[in-house]
Tab-separated table of C-alpha atoms and ligand atoms in Angstrom:
chain	number	residue	atom	x	y	z
A	55	MET	CA	74.770	99.407	90.742
A	56	ARG	CA	75.667	98.489	94.778
A	57	ALA	CA	74.289	93.993	95.572
A	58	MET	CA	74.033	92.960	98.591
A	59	GLY	CA	77.044	90.887	99.870
A	60	GLU	CA	78.184	89.302	103.499
A	61	PHE	CA	80.118	92.559	103.768
A	62	ASP	CA	77.787	95.534	103.812
A	63	GLY	CA	78.265	97.922	106.670
A	64	LYS	CA	81.286	96.356	107.295
A	65	VAL	CA	85.082	97.638	107.013
A	66	ALA	CA	88.388	95.633	105.767
A	67	LEU	CA	91.823	96.905	106.039
A	68	ILE	CA	93.686	95.231	104.119
A	69	THR	CA	97.569	95.901	105.282
A	70	GLY	CA	100.057	95.676	101.877
A	71	SER	CA	96.769	96.037	99.316
A	72	THR	CA	98.638	98.729	96.919
A	73	ARG	CA	99.026	95.724	94.758
A	74	GLY	CA	99.606	92.054	94.615
A	75	ILE	CA	97.139	89.274	97.126
A	76	GLY	CA	96.867	92.549	99.110
A	77	ARG	CA	94.321	94.336	96.537
A	78	ALA	CA	92.949	91.105	94.905
A	79	ILE	CA	91.809	90.774	98.669
A	80	ALA	CA	90.480	94.419	99.002
A	81	LEU	CA	88.478	94.010	95.524
A	82	ARG	CA	87.596	90.787	96.933
A	83	LEU	CA	86.244	92.035	100.086
A	84	ALA	CA	84.608	95.393	98.565
A	85	GLU	CA	82.595	92.842	95.648
A	86	ALA	CA	81.344	91.340	98.955
A	87	GLY	CA	79.821	94.139	100.762
A	88	ALA	CA	82.683	95.931	102.816
A	89	ASP	CA	84.189	99.319	102.475
A	90	ILE	CA	87.431	99.145	102.411
A	91	ALA	CA	90.841	100.988	103.772
A	92	VAL	CA	93.784	100.394	100.800
A	93	HIS	CA	96.959	100.565	102.679
A	94	GLY	CA	100.975	100.722	101.611
A	95	ARG	CA	103.717	101.696	102.968
A	96	SER	CA	105.009	104.855	100.620
A	97	ASN	CA	102.630	107.706	100.448
A	98	ALA	CA	104.275	108.804	96.829
A	99	GLY	CA	105.538	107.607	93.512
A	100	PRO	CA	104.387	104.319	92.336
A	101	SER	CA	102.863	102.894	95.742
A	102	ARG	CA	100.011	106.233	95.886
A	103	ALA	CA	98.857	105.830	92.083
A	104	LEU	CA	98.466	101.899	92.796
A	105	ALA	CA	96.317	103.003	96.375
A	106	GLU	CA	94.693	105.321	93.691
A	107	ALA	CA	94.123	103.120	90.584
A	108	VAL	CA	92.724	100.061	93.454
A	109	CYS	CA	90.495	102.987	95.140
A	110	GLU	CA	89.267	103.743	92.466
A	111	GLU	CA	88.304	100.155	91.476
A	112	VAL	CA	86.345	99.645	94.743
A	113	ARG	CA	83.963	102.724	94.661
A	114	GLY	CA	83.671	101.621	91.402
A	115	LEU	CA	81.350	98.363	93.206
A	116	GLY	CA	79.859	101.069	94.636
A	117	ARG	CA	82.039	100.802	98.158
A	118	ARG	CA	83.032	103.713	100.586
A	119	CYS	CA	87.285	103.559	99.993
A	120	GLU	CA	89.934	105.225	101.483
A	121	ILE	CA	93.605	105.110	101.322
A	122	TYR	CA	96.495	105.106	103.675
A	123	ALA	CA	100.141	105.032	104.664
A	124	ALA	CA	101.983	103.582	107.487
A	125	ASP	CA	104.732	101.464	107.901
A	126	ILE	CA	103.965	98.390	110.040
A	127	ALA	CA	107.263	98.603	112.186
A	128	ASP	CA	106.622	102.053	113.620
A	129	LYS	CA	104.069	101.043	115.710
A	130	GLU	CA	102.982	105.643	116.581
A	131	ALA	CA	102.312	105.010	112.682
A	132	VAL	CA	100.244	101.833	113.241
A	133	GLY	CA	98.791	103.738	115.993
A	134	ALA	CA	97.960	106.461	113.450
A	135	LEU	CA	96.611	104.728	110.941
A	136	MET	CA	93.865	103.076	113.395
A	137	ALA	CA	92.738	106.484	114.598
A	138	ALA	CA	92.352	107.372	110.767
A	139	VAL	CA	90.282	105.040	109.993
A	140	GLU	CA	88.117	105.472	112.604
A	141	ALA	CA	87.804	108.500	111.567
A	142	ASP	CA	87.089	108.514	108.037
A	143	LEU	CA	85.495	104.765	107.707
A	144	GLY	CA	84.337	104.726	111.181
A	145	ARG	CA	84.410	101.070	112.510
A	146	LEU	CA	86.722	97.960	111.264
A	147	ASP	CA	85.489	94.299	111.376
A	148	THR	CA	87.935	92.976	109.885
A	149	LEU	CA	92.199	92.786	109.266
A	150	VAL	CA	93.858	90.824	106.476
A	151	LEU	CA	97.028	90.603	107.600
A	152	ASN	CA	99.330	90.970	104.173
A	153	ALA	CA	101.893	93.887	104.259
A	154	ALA	CA	105.222	91.813	103.988
A	155	ARG	CA	109.108	92.996	103.105
A	156	ALA	CA	111.694	90.687	103.149
A	157	PRO	CA	115.882	90.737	101.946
A	158	PHE	CA	116.231	86.694	99.879
A	159	LYS	CA	119.494	85.702	101.852
A	160	GLU	CA	120.147	83.472	103.228
A	161	THR	CA	120.400	84.117	107.251
A	162	THR	CA	124.078	83.730	107.483
A	163	ARG	CA	124.615	86.342	105.511
A	164	LEU	CA	121.535	88.645	107.393
A	165	LEU	CA	123.258	91.873	108.598
A	166	GLU	CA	121.730	93.195	111.621
A	167	ARG	CA	119.755	95.966	110.071
A	168	ASP	CA	118.469	93.176	108.143
A	169	LEU	CA	117.720	91.320	110.967
A	170	ARG	CA	116.006	93.981	112.022
A	171	GLN	CA	113.398	94.857	109.537
A	172	LEU	CA	113.156	91.211	108.719
A	173	VAL	CA	111.327	91.006	112.820
A	174	GLU	CA	110.604	94.824	112.622
A	175	VAL	CA	107.627	93.990	109.946
A	176	ASN	CA	107.045	90.796	110.058
A	177	LEU	CA	106.377	89.492	113.207
A	178	PHE	CA	106.543	93.399	115.585
A	179	GLY	CA	104.254	95.258	112.622
A	180	HIS	CA	101.927	92.627	112.197
A	181	VAL	CA	101.271	92.390	116.276
A	182	PHE	CA	101.358	96.153	116.598
A	183	CYS	CA	98.394	96.250	113.788
A	184	VAL	CA	96.387	93.695	116.106
A	185	GLN	CA	97.298	95.996	119.428
A	186	LYS	CA	95.818	98.659	117.730
A	187	ALA	CA	93.113	97.301	116.157
A	188	LEU	CA	91.590	95.695	119.075
A	189	PRO	CA	89.430	98.888	120.356
A	190	LEU	CA	88.385	98.509	116.768
A	191	LEU	CA	87.741	95.109	116.350
A	192	GLU	CA	86.247	93.995	119.568
A	193	LYS	CA	83.297	96.833	119.829
A	194	ASP	CA	81.126	94.139	117.759
A	195	GLY	CA	83.726	91.140	117.271
A	196	GLY	CA	85.955	91.206	114.151
A	197	ASP	CA	88.398	89.058	111.822
A	198	ILE	CA	92.117	89.138	111.305
A	199	VAL	CA	93.173	87.396	108.934
A	200	PHE	CA	97.312	86.899	108.550
A	201	ILE	CA	98.820	85.455	105.012
A	202	SER	CA	101.517	83.153	105.730
A	203	SER	CA	103.660	81.215	102.540
A	204	LEU	CA	104.798	77.867	102.668
A	205	GLY	CA	108.112	79.086	103.449
A	206	SER	CA	106.402	79.082	107.471
A	207	ARG	CA	106.802	74.805	107.572
A	208	PHE	CA	109.377	74.627	104.448
A	209	MET	CA	112.683	75.742	103.541
A	210	ASN	CA	113.096	77.508	101.156
A	211	PRO	CA	117.114	78.850	100.763
A	212	GLN	CA	117.166	82.634	101.143
A	213	TYR	CA	113.846	83.078	102.508
A	214	PRO	CA	114.330	84.548	105.811
A	215	LEU	CA	111.159	85.422	105.734
A	216	GLY	CA	110.006	81.625	106.286
A	217	PRO	CA	110.879	81.405	109.973
A	218	MET	CA	109.047	84.273	110.803
A	219	LYS	CA	105.816	83.114	108.704
A	220	ALA	CA	106.069	80.216	110.827
A	221	ALA	CA	106.226	82.194	114.130
A	222	MET	CA	103.052	84.527	112.835
A	223	GLU	CA	100.902	81.277	112.725
A	224	ALA	CA	102.352	80.427	115.955
A	225	MET	CA	101.043	84.076	117.394
A	226	VAL	CA	97.661	82.828	115.386
A	227	ARG	CA	96.571	79.961	117.323
A	228	GLN	CA	97.833	82.785	120.156
A	229	TRP	CA	95.510	85.033	119.124
A	230	ALA	CA	92.521	83.041	118.651
A	231	GLU	CA	92.933	81.555	122.741
A	232	GLU	CA	93.477	85.574	123.600
A	233	LEU	CA	90.848	86.895	121.104
A	234	GLY	CA	88.727	84.209	120.901
A	235	PRO	CA	86.594	85.724	124.353
A	236	ARG	CA	87.005	89.514	122.743
A	237	GLY	CA	84.643	87.605	120.150
A	238	ILE	CA	87.219	88.322	117.272
A	239	ARG	CA	89.107	85.547	115.192
A	240	ALA	CA	92.468	85.008	114.343
A	241	ASN	CA	93.138	82.601	110.779
A	242	GLY	CA	95.139	82.291	108.620
A	243	VAL	CA	95.742	81.428	105.012
A	244	CYS	CA	99.171	79.676	104.285
A	245	ALA	CA	99.266	80.938	100.382
A	246	GLY	CA	101.317	78.068	97.708
A	247	LEU	CA	103.591	80.536	94.487
A	248	VAL	CA	101.865	83.006	93.779
A	249	LYS	CA	102.765	85.789	89.906
A	250	THR	CA	103.021	89.084	92.521
A	251	ASP	CA	105.863	91.616	92.296
A	252	SER	CA	107.718	89.553	94.730
A	253	TYR	CA	107.173	86.288	92.943
A	254	LYS	CA	109.458	87.746	89.890
A	255	THR	CA	112.021	88.376	92.423
A	256	LEU	CA	111.914	84.837	94.116
A	257	ARG	CA	112.455	83.793	89.994
A	258	ARG	CA	115.335	85.373	89.863
A	259	LEU	CA	116.701	83.628	92.826
A	260	TRP	CA	115.131	80.512	91.496
A	261	PRO	CA	115.092	79.948	88.317
A	262	GLU	CA	113.813	76.415	88.747
A	263	LEU	CA	110.417	78.382	89.443
A	264	GLY	CA	110.265	79.516	85.945
A	265	THR	CA	109.953	75.089	84.865
A	266	LEU	CA	106.585	74.917	86.468
A	267	PRO	CA	103.858	74.854	85.042
A	268	GLU	CA	100.590	76.875	85.297
A	269	ALA	CA	98.692	74.370	87.757
A	270	ALA	CA	101.760	75.032	90.216
A	271	PHE	CA	100.276	78.096	91.216
A	272	VAL	CA	98.010	79.929	92.688
A	273	THR	CA	95.922	83.582	91.838
A	274	PRO	CA	95.968	86.467	94.042
A	275	GLU	CA	92.066	86.422	93.442
A	276	GLU	CA	92.131	82.493	94.735
A	277	VAL	CA	93.752	83.280	98.055
A	278	ALA	CA	91.464	86.061	97.983
A	279	ASP	CA	88.827	83.967	98.111
A	280	VAL	CA	89.676	82.162	101.186
A	281	VAL	CA	90.401	85.054	102.703
A	282	ALA	CA	86.432	86.482	102.237
A	283	PHE	CA	85.773	82.471	103.201
A	284	LEU	CA	87.717	83.159	106.783
A	285	ALA	CA	85.943	86.484	107.389
A	286	SER	CA	82.672	85.269	106.420
A	287	GLY	CA	80.273	84.011	108.738
A	288	ALA	CA	80.611	80.552	107.084
A	289	ALA	CA	83.607	80.132	109.519
A	290	ARG	CA	81.917	80.715	112.591
A	291	ALA	CA	83.503	78.134	113.766
A	292	ILE	CA	86.754	78.323	112.764
A	293	ALA	CA	89.619	79.301	114.743
A	294	GLY	CA	93.569	79.951	114.992
A	295	GLN	CA	94.208	77.310	111.474
A	296	ASN	CA	96.518	78.841	108.878
A	297	LEU	CA	94.392	76.851	105.583
A	298	VAL	CA	97.125	76.596	103.012
A	299	VAL	CA	95.926	77.028	99.370
A	300	ASP	CA	98.619	75.672	96.871
A	301	ARG	CA	96.745	73.929	94.697
A	302	GLY	CA	98.470	70.696	96.243
A	303	LEU	CA	101.799	71.229	95.588
A	304	SER	CA	102.633	70.741	99.013
A	305	ASN	CA	101.317	67.652	99.169
A	306	ARG	CA	102.729	66.371	96.113
A	307	ILE	CA	106.195	68.078	96.857
A	308	LEU	CA	108.141	65.045	95.051
A	309	ARG	CA	105.682	65.280	92.330
A	310	ALA	CA	104.912	68.535	90.122
A	311	PRO	CA	101.662	69.113	88.156
A	312	GLU	CA	103.189	67.503	84.732
A	313	ARG	CA	100.728	70.695	84.237
B	534	NAP	N1	103.765	86.700	96.279
B	534	NAP	C1	103.967	84.861	96.625
B	534	NAP	O1	104.352	84.191	95.804
B	534	NAP	C2	103.080	84.958	98.118
B	534	NAP	C3	103.045	84.020	98.582
B	534	NAP	C4	102.614	83.489	99.775
B	534	NAP	C5	102.976	84.001	100.833
B	534	NAP	N2	102.767	85.853	100.175
B	534	NAP	C6	102.761	86.734	100.945
B	534	NAP	O2	100.968	86.987	100.521
B	534	NAP	C7	101.808	88.746	101.121
B	534	NAP	C8	101.489	89.718	100.156
B	534	NAP	O3	101.871	89.272	99.170
B	534	NAP	P1	103.078	90.234	97.548
B	534	NAP	O4	103.356	89.180	96.733
B	534	NAP	O5	100.942	90.119	96.837
B	534	NAP	O6	103.197	91.294	98.072
B	534	NAP	P2	104.076	92.807	97.012
B	534	NAP	O7	103.946	92.526	95.818
B	534	NAP	O8	105.540	92.362	97.414
B	534	NAP	O9	103.743	93.465	97.933
B	534	NAP	C9	103.213	94.183	99.349
B	534	NAP	C10	102.474	94.691	99.752
B	534	NAP	O10	103.467	95.340	101.162
B	534	NAP	C11	103.784	96.093	101.573
B	534	NAP	N3	104.649	97.073	102.733
B	534	NAP	C12	105.486	96.545	102.081
B	534	NAP	N4	106.553	96.538	103.615
B	534	NAP	C13	105.502	97.344	104.269
B	534	NAP	C14	105.488	97.828	105.500
B	534	NAP	N5	106.654	97.527	105.563
B	534	NAP	N6	104.493	99.128	106.099
B	534	NAP	C15	103.501	98.946	105.979
B	534	NAP	N7	103.301	97.839	103.638
B	534	NAP	C16	103.897	97.001	103.760
B	534	NAP	C17	103.899	97.010	99.907
B	534	NAP	O11	103.447	98.585	100.674
B	534	NAP	P3	103.459	99.413	99.022
B	534	NAP	O12	103.006	99.442	98.124
B	534	NAP	O13	104.191	101.289	99.271
B	534	NAP	O14	105.977	99.040	99.338
B	534	NAP	C18	103.164	96.994	99.931
B	534	NAP	O15	101.473	96.717	99.052
B	534	NAP	C19	102.761	88.877	102.092
B	534	NAP	O16	102.616	88.374	103.176
B	534	NAP	C20	103.316	87.457	101.291
B	534	NAP	O17	104.828	87.075	101.798
B	534	NAP	C21	102.568	85.525	99.041
């Protein structure tokens, strides 16, 4: 049975929602009533299978769901993505900028192609998404939520994504002012440590992460709850903010939780 929700009749596109945090956001917004555009970079292999599994769960909640593949670094592909979302689902109300892909290397060791990928996916890609989604988002007033990380404000070794997140948090502030008059709110969620596929890579690089207690980690669902709040009417007075969702980890940076 289909439950009524805050997002009834709305459509949400979550970039990078085949797995991890993006998947949890897709399911959370579907629970709250939204029809969902599940998106990943690739339309083949494991990504496709994962996307289909997410869609099945969304449909099980009584919502419409379609799957899209587009490299967000490719402006034309992003244009085609937004056109397809409009053709299939009719509108777009909530755009969650969650996709990320980055090398784990010190900046001085980045090859030119690493650096290009870093900037083209994690900066250009989000801007392309907003540019191409704008005509849809401004029809009825929309929301943009960017998924940031603590790397935006604290240095992590071999994590050049951090400076991109910092730039994007500033972009969120920029968009709040630029797009506010067009009826679009922009905010960010700066997530702490979350056990996803990318965390497995981080753990290989920083074995000390394995010694942290469970209380140091945020779940994908906890991040998704805050995204749903920021995109809801309850957050109508919040614009241009990047909310830290890390169970207080950064607040007590010199004192890890004991259990
Ligand atoms: N995990 C953490 O500890 C943590 C903490 C704070 C913030 N975050 C942020 O939360 C977000 C999600 O993280 P996650 O760990 O859930 O990620 P993840 O498991 O690595 O999944 C990444 C998603 O992004 C998609 N993607 C990657 N490159 C893309 C591209 N060029 N174009 C389009 N889609 C692309 C992937 O699609 P495919 O399946 O097709 O590859 C996948 O759906 C990221 O922005 C990350 O920086 C993560």
